[in-house]
mmCIF file of C-alpha atoms in Angstrom:
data_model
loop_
_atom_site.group_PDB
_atom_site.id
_atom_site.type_symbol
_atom_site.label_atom_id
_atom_site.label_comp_id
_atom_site.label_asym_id
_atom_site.label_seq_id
_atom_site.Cartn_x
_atom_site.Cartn_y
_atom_site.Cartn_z
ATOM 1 C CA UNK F 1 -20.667 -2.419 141.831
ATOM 2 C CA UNK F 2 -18.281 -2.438 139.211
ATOM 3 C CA UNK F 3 -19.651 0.521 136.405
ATOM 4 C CA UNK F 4 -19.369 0.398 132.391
ATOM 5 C CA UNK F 5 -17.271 2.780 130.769
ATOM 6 C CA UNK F 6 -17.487 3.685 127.261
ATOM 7 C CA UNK F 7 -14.972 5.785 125.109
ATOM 8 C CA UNK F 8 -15.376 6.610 121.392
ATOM 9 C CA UNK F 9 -14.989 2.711 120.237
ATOM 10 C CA UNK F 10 -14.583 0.457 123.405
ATOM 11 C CA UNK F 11 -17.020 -0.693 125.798
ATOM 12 C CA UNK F 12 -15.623 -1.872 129.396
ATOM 13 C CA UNK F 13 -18.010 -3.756 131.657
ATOM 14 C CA UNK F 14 -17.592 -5.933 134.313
ATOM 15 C CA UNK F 15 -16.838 -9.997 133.070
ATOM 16 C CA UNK F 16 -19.364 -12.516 132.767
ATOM 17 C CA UNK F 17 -19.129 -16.234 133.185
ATOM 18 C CA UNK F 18 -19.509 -16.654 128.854
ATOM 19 C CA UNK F 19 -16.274 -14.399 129.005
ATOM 20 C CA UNK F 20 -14.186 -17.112 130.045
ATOM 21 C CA UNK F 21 -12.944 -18.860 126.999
ATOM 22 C CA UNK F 22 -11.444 -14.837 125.424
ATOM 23 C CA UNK F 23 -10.153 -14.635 128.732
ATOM 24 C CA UNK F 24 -7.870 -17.516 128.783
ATOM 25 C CA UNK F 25 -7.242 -16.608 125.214
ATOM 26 C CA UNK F 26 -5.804 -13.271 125.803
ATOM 27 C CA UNK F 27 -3.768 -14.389 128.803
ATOM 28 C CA UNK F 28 -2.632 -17.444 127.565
ATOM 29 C CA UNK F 29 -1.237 -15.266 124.324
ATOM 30 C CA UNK F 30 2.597 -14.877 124.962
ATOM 31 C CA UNK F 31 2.595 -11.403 122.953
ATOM 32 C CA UNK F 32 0.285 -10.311 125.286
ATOM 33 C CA UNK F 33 1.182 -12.389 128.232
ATOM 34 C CA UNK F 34 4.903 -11.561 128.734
ATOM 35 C CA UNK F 35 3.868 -8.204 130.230
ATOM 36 C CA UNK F 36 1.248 -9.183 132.555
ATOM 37 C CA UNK F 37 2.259 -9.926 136.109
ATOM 38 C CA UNK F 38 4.677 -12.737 136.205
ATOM 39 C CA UNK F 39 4.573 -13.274 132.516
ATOM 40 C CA UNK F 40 2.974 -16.586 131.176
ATOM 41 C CA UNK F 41 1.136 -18.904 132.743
ATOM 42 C CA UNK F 42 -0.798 -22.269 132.428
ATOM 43 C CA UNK F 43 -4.271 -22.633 131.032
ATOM 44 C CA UNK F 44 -5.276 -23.966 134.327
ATOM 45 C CA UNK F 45 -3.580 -21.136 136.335
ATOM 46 C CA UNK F 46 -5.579 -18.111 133.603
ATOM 47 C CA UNK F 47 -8.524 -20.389 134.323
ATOM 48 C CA UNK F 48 -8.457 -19.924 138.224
ATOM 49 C CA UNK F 49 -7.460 -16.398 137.469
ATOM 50 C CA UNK F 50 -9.980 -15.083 135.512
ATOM 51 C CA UNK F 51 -12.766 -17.601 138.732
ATOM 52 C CA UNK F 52 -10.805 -15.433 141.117
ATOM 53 C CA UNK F 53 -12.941 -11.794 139.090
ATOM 54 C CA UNK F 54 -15.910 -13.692 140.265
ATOM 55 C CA UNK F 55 -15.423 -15.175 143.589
ATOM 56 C CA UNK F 56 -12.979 -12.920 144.972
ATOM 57 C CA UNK F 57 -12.295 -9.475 143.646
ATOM 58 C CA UNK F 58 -16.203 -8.858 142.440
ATOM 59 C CA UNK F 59 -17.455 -10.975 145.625
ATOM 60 C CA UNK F 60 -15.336 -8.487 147.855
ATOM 61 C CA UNK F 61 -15.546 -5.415 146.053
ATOM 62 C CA UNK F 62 -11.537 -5.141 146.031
ATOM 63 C CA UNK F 63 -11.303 -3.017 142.621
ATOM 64 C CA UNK F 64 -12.524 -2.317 139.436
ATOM 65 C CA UNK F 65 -11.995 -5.102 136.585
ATOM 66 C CA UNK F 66 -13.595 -5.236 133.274
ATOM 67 C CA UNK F 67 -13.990 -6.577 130.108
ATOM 68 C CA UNK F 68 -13.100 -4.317 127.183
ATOM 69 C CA UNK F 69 -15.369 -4.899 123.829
ATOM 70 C CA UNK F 70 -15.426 -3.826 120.219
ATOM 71 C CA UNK F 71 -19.006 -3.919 118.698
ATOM 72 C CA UNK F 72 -19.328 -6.364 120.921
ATOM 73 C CA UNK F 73 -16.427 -8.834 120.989
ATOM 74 C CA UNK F 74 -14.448 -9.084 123.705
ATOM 75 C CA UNK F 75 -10.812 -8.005 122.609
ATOM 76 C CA UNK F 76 -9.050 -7.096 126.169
ATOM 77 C CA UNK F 77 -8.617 -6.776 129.902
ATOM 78 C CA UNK F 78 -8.872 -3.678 131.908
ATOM 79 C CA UNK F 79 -8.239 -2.548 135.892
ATOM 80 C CA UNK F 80 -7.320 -0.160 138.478
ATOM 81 C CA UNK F 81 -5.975 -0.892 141.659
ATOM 82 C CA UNK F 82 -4.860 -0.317 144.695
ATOM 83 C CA UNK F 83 -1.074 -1.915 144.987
ATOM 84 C CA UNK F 84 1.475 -1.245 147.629
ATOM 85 C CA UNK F 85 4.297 -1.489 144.840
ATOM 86 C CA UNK F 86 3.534 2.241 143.948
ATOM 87 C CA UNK F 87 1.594 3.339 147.018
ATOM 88 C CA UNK F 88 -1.118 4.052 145.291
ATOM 89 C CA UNK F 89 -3.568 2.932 142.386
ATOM 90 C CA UNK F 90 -2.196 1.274 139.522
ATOM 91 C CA UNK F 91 -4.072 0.797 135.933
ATOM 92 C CA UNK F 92 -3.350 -2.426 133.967
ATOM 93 C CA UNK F 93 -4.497 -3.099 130.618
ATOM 94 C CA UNK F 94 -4.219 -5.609 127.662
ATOM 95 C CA UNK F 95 -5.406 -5.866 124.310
ATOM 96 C CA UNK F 96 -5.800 -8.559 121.568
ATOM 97 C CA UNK F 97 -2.636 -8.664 119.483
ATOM 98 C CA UNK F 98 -5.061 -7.874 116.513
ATOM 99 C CA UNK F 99 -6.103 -4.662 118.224
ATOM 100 C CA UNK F 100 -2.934 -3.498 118.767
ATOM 101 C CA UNK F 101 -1.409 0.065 116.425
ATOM 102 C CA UNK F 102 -4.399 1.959 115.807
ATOM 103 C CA UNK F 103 -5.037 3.984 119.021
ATOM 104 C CA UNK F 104 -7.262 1.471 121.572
ATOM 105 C CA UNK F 105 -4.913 1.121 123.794
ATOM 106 C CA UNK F 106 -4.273 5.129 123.675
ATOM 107 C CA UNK F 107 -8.070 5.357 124.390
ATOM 108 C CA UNK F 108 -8.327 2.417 126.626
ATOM 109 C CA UNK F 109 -5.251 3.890 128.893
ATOM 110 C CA UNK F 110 -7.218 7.360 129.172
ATOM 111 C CA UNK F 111 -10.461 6.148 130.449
ATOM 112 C CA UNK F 112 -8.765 4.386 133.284
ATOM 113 C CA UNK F 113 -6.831 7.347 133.645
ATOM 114 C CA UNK F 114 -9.685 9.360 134.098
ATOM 115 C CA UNK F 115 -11.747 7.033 135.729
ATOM 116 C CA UNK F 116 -8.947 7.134 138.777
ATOM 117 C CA UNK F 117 -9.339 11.326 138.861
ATOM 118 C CA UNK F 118 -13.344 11.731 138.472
ATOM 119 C CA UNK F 119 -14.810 8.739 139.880
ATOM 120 C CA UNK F 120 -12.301 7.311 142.591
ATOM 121 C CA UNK F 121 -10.766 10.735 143.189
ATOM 122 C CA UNK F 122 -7.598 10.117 142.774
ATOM 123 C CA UNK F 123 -4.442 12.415 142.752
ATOM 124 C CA UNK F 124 -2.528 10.819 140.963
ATOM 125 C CA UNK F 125 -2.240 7.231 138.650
ATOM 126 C CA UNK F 126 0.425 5.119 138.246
ATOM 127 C CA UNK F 127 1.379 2.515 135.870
ATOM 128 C CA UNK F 128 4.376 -0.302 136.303
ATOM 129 C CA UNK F 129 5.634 -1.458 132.805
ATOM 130 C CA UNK F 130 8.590 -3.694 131.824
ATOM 131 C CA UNK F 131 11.099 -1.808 130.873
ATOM 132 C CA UNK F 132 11.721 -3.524 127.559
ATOM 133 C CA UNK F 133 8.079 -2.872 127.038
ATOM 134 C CA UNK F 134 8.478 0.491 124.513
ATOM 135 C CA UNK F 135 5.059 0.395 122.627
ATOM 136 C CA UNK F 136 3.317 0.812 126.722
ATOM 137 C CA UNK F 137 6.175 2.730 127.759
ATOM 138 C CA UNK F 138 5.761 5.541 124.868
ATOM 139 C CA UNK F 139 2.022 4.932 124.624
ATOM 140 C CA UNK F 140 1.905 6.164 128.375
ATOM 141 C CA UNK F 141 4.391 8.467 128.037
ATOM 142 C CA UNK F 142 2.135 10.359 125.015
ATOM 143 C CA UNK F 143 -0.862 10.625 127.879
ATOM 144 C CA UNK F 144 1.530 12.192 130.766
ATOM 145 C CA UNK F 145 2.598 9.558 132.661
ATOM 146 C CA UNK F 146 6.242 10.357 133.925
ATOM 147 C CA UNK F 147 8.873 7.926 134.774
ATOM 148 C CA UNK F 148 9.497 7.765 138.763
ATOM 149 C CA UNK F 149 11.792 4.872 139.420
ATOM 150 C CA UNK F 150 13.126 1.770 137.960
ATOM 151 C CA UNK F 151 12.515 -1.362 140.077
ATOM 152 C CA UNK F 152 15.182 -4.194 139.579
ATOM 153 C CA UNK F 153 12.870 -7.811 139.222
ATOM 154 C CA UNK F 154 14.499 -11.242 141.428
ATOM 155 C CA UNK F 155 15.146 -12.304 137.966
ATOM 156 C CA UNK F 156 16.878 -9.197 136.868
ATOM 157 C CA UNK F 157 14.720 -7.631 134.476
ATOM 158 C CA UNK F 158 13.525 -3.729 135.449
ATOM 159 C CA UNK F 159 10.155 -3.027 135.553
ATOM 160 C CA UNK F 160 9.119 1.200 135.346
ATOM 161 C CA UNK F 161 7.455 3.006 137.717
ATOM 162 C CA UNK F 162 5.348 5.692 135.878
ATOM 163 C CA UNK F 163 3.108 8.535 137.327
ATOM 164 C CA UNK F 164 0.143 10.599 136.136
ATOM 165 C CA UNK F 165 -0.577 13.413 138.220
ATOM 166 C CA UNK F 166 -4.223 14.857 138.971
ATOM 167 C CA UNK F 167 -2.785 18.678 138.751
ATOM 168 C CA UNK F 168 -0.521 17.994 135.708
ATOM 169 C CA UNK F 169 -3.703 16.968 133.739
ATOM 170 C CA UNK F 170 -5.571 20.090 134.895
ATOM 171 C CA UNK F 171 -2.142 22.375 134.176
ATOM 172 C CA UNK F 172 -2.124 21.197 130.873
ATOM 173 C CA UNK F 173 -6.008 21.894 130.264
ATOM 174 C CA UNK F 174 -5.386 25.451 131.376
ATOM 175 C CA UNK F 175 -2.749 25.971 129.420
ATOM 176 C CA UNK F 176 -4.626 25.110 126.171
ATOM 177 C CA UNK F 177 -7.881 26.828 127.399
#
């Protein structure tokens, strides 16, 4: 059972079947798109996507997805994962262009960061961002994720490795205690 977070401004439940339409409409939004997965994809292929929440992720329990809302309106995508890229549990996030430069992402980033320690028990969280991608890479690096390793991509673009670790979150807690 996938749970609903809240922070100070965003809501993040699981997707229903009405979110379909600002599903395909985030995804299929290049500004957004270009650093998701493989990059861009077809209506039809966001469409299958977004019936793959529902019949295969949700349907098998294989990891937390949700919806993020603003009073209401859904403005983004949200997830953390198990992938064997990092060896571990990787967040993902988008937000509508429109929501972009005034701290959601900031706020969206730490409640999956947090989710990972408190809930799933997690040591550590790890991120994988293009590496032309500065406003995630900065944005991550501001919440202590560290850079671990570069990965080269088939089509020769590099793509970050970045860690969070459990103990440098509590460090840094202690140190301002």
């Amino acid at each position: 059972m996938i749970p609903t977070l809240r922070t100070a401004r965003l809501l993040l439940e699981p997707y229903v079947p009405e979110d379909e339409e600002g599903f395909v409409a985030l995804f299929q939004d290049t500004r957004v798109s270009q650093w998701m997965g493989d990059g861009p994809a077809s209506e039809a292929d966001d469409r299958a996507l977004f019936g793959r929440i529902f019949t295969k992720v949700y349907a098998r329990e294989l990891f937390d997805v949700w919806a993020v809302r603003r009073d209401g309106v859904l403005i983004g995508h949200a997830e953390i994962k198990p992938t064997d890229v990092v060896g571990g549990h990787e967040i993902v996030y988008a937000l509508i262009p429109t929501a972009w430069g005034n701290g959601l992402g900031t706020e969206l980033a730490e409640k999956l960061v947090a989710y990972g320690f408190d809930t799933l028990g997690l040591p550590e969280v790890h991120a994988t961002v293009a590496a032309r991608n500065h406003a995630s890479l900065a944005l991550l690096g501001r919440i202590g994720f560290e850079h671990v390793r570069d990965i080269e991509e088939d089509d020769g673009t590099v793509t970050q490795v970045l860690t969070h670790c459990r103990a440098a979150t509590q460090g840094r807690a202690k140190a301002v205690a």
